[in-house]
Amino acid sequence: MAKHRAPRARATARATVHPTDRARRRLAAGLLTVGALAATFLTAAVEPAAPPAPDRAPTGTTSDVAQDSRD
């Protein structure tokens, strides 16, 4: 290290983060987690509002291939 520079103070990551910022981050992470769990529950528990389209057979899987239009 050069003599004309003062040694850098060693600071840990937790010491430099303000407690309010840490609380906000924890709150945001908690809300994100609760939202994800709620979306997962609603996806599994709620039936779709509309019936399947009459021109398509109700299948449980989807395809990556585009369907031909028979118009």
mmCIF file of C-alpha atoms in Angstrom:
data_model
loop_
_atom_site.group_PDB
_atom_site.id
_atom_site.type_symbol
_atom_site.label_atom_id
_atom_site.label_comp_id
_atom_site.label_asym_id
_atom_site.label_seq_id
_atom_site.Cartn_x
_atom_site.Cartn_y
_atom_site.Cartn_z
ATOM 1 C CA MET A 1 0.000 0.000 0.000
ATOM 2 C CA ALA A 2 1.266 3.451 -0.828
ATOM 3 C CA LYS A 3 2.406 5.593 2.091
ATOM 4 C CA HIS A 4 0.411 8.645 1.076
ATOM 5 C CA ARG A 5 -2.950 6.880 1.362
ATOM 6 C CA ALA A 6 -4.779 6.335 4.593
ATOM 7 C CA PRO A 7 -5.748 2.721 5.281
ATOM 8 C CA ARG A 8 -9.349 1.981 4.467
ATOM 9 C CA ALA A 9 -11.613 1.311 7.399
ATOM 10 C CA ARG A 10 -13.021 -2.184 7.341
ATOM 11 C CA ALA A 11 -16.790 -2.044 7.377
ATOM 12 C CA THR A 12 -19.052 -5.022 7.265
ATOM 13 C CA ALA A 13 -22.065 -5.094 4.998
ATOM 14 C CA ARG A 14 -24.498 -5.206 7.925
ATOM 15 C CA ALA A 15 -22.945 -2.210 9.636
ATOM 16 C CA THR A 16 -23.344 -0.004 6.546
ATOM 17 C CA VAL A 17 -27.023 -0.848 5.936
ATOM 18 C CA HIS A 18 -29.417 1.368 7.851
ATOM 19 C CA PRO A 19 -31.928 -0.549 10.014
ATOM 20 C CA THR A 20 -34.845 1.097 8.190
ATOM 21 C CA ASP A 21 -33.503 -0.103 4.841
ATOM 22 C CA ARG A 22 -33.088 -3.603 6.230
ATOM 23 C CA ALA A 23 -36.689 -3.569 7.519
ATOM 24 C CA ARG A 24 -37.976 -2.376 4.140
ATOM 25 C CA ARG A 25 -36.101 -5.150 2.348
ATOM 26 C CA ARG A 26 -37.472 -7.768 4.725
ATOM 27 C CA LEU A 27 -40.995 -6.400 4.299
ATOM 28 C CA ALA A 28 -40.655 -6.455 0.509
ATOM 29 C CA ALA A 29 -39.338 -10.032 0.588
ATOM 30 C CA GLY A 30 -42.182 -11.084 2.885
ATOM 31 C CA LEU A 31 -44.834 -9.478 0.696
ATOM 32 C CA LEU A 32 -43.326 -11.102 -2.395
ATOM 33 C CA THR A 33 -43.403 -14.493 -0.683
ATOM 34 C CA VAL A 34 -46.994 -14.078 0.496
ATOM 35 C CA GLY A 35 -48.063 -12.961 -2.983
ATOM 36 C CA ALA A 36 -46.402 -15.949 -4.614
ATOM 37 C CA LEU A 37 -48.016 -18.365 -2.166
ATOM 38 C CA ALA A 38 -51.418 -16.743 -2.652
ATOM 39 C CA ALA A 39 -51.104 -16.957 -6.443
ATOM 40 C CA THR A 40 -50.102 -20.613 -6.198
ATOM 41 C CA PHE A 41 -53.047 -21.391 -3.936
ATOM 42 C CA LEU A 42 -55.525 -19.557 -6.152
ATOM 43 C CA THR A 43 -54.213 -21.285 -9.260
ATOM 44 C CA ALA A 44 -54.739 -24.675 -7.650
ATOM 45 C CA ALA A 45 -58.032 -23.956 -5.875
ATOM 46 C CA VAL A 46 -60.091 -21.799 -8.244
ATOM 47 C CA GLU A 47 -61.898 -23.185 -11.264
ATOM 48 C CA PRO A 48 -61.680 -21.138 -14.462
ATOM 49 C CA ALA A 49 -64.657 -18.844 -15.053
ATOM 50 C CA ALA A 50 -65.106 -19.717 -18.710
ATOM 51 C CA PRO A 51 -65.653 -23.197 -20.112
ATOM 52 C CA PRO A 52 -63.202 -24.516 -22.691
ATOM 53 C CA ALA A 53 -63.749 -23.383 -26.260
ATOM 54 C CA PRO A 54 -66.278 -25.611 -28.062
ATOM 55 C CA ASP A 55 -64.025 -26.149 -31.099
ATOM 56 C CA ARG A 56 -61.162 -27.581 -29.047
ATOM 57 C CA ALA A 57 -60.955 -30.810 -27.156
ATOM 58 C CA PRO A 58 -60.204 -30.259 -23.471
ATOM 59 C CA THR A 59 -56.732 -31.634 -22.957
ATOM 60 C CA GLY A 60 -54.472 -31.443 -19.957
ATOM 61 C CA THR A 61 -51.318 -30.632 -21.876
ATOM 62 C CA THR A 62 -50.253 -27.856 -24.182
ATOM 63 C CA SER A 63 -48.198 -28.024 -27.316
ATOM 64 C CA ASP A 64 -45.220 -25.962 -28.449
ATOM 65 C CA VAL A 65 -46.263 -26.420 -32.060
ATOM 66 C CA ALA A 66 -48.716 -23.985 -33.644
ATOM 67 C CA GLN A 67 -52.068 -25.476 -34.532
ATOM 68 C CA ASP A 68 -53.237 -25.454 -38.149
ATOM 69 C CA SER A 69 -56.173 -23.215 -38.925
ATOM 70 C CA ARG A 70 -58.850 -25.161 -40.812
ATOM 71 C CA ASP A 71 -60.725 -22.129 -42.098
#
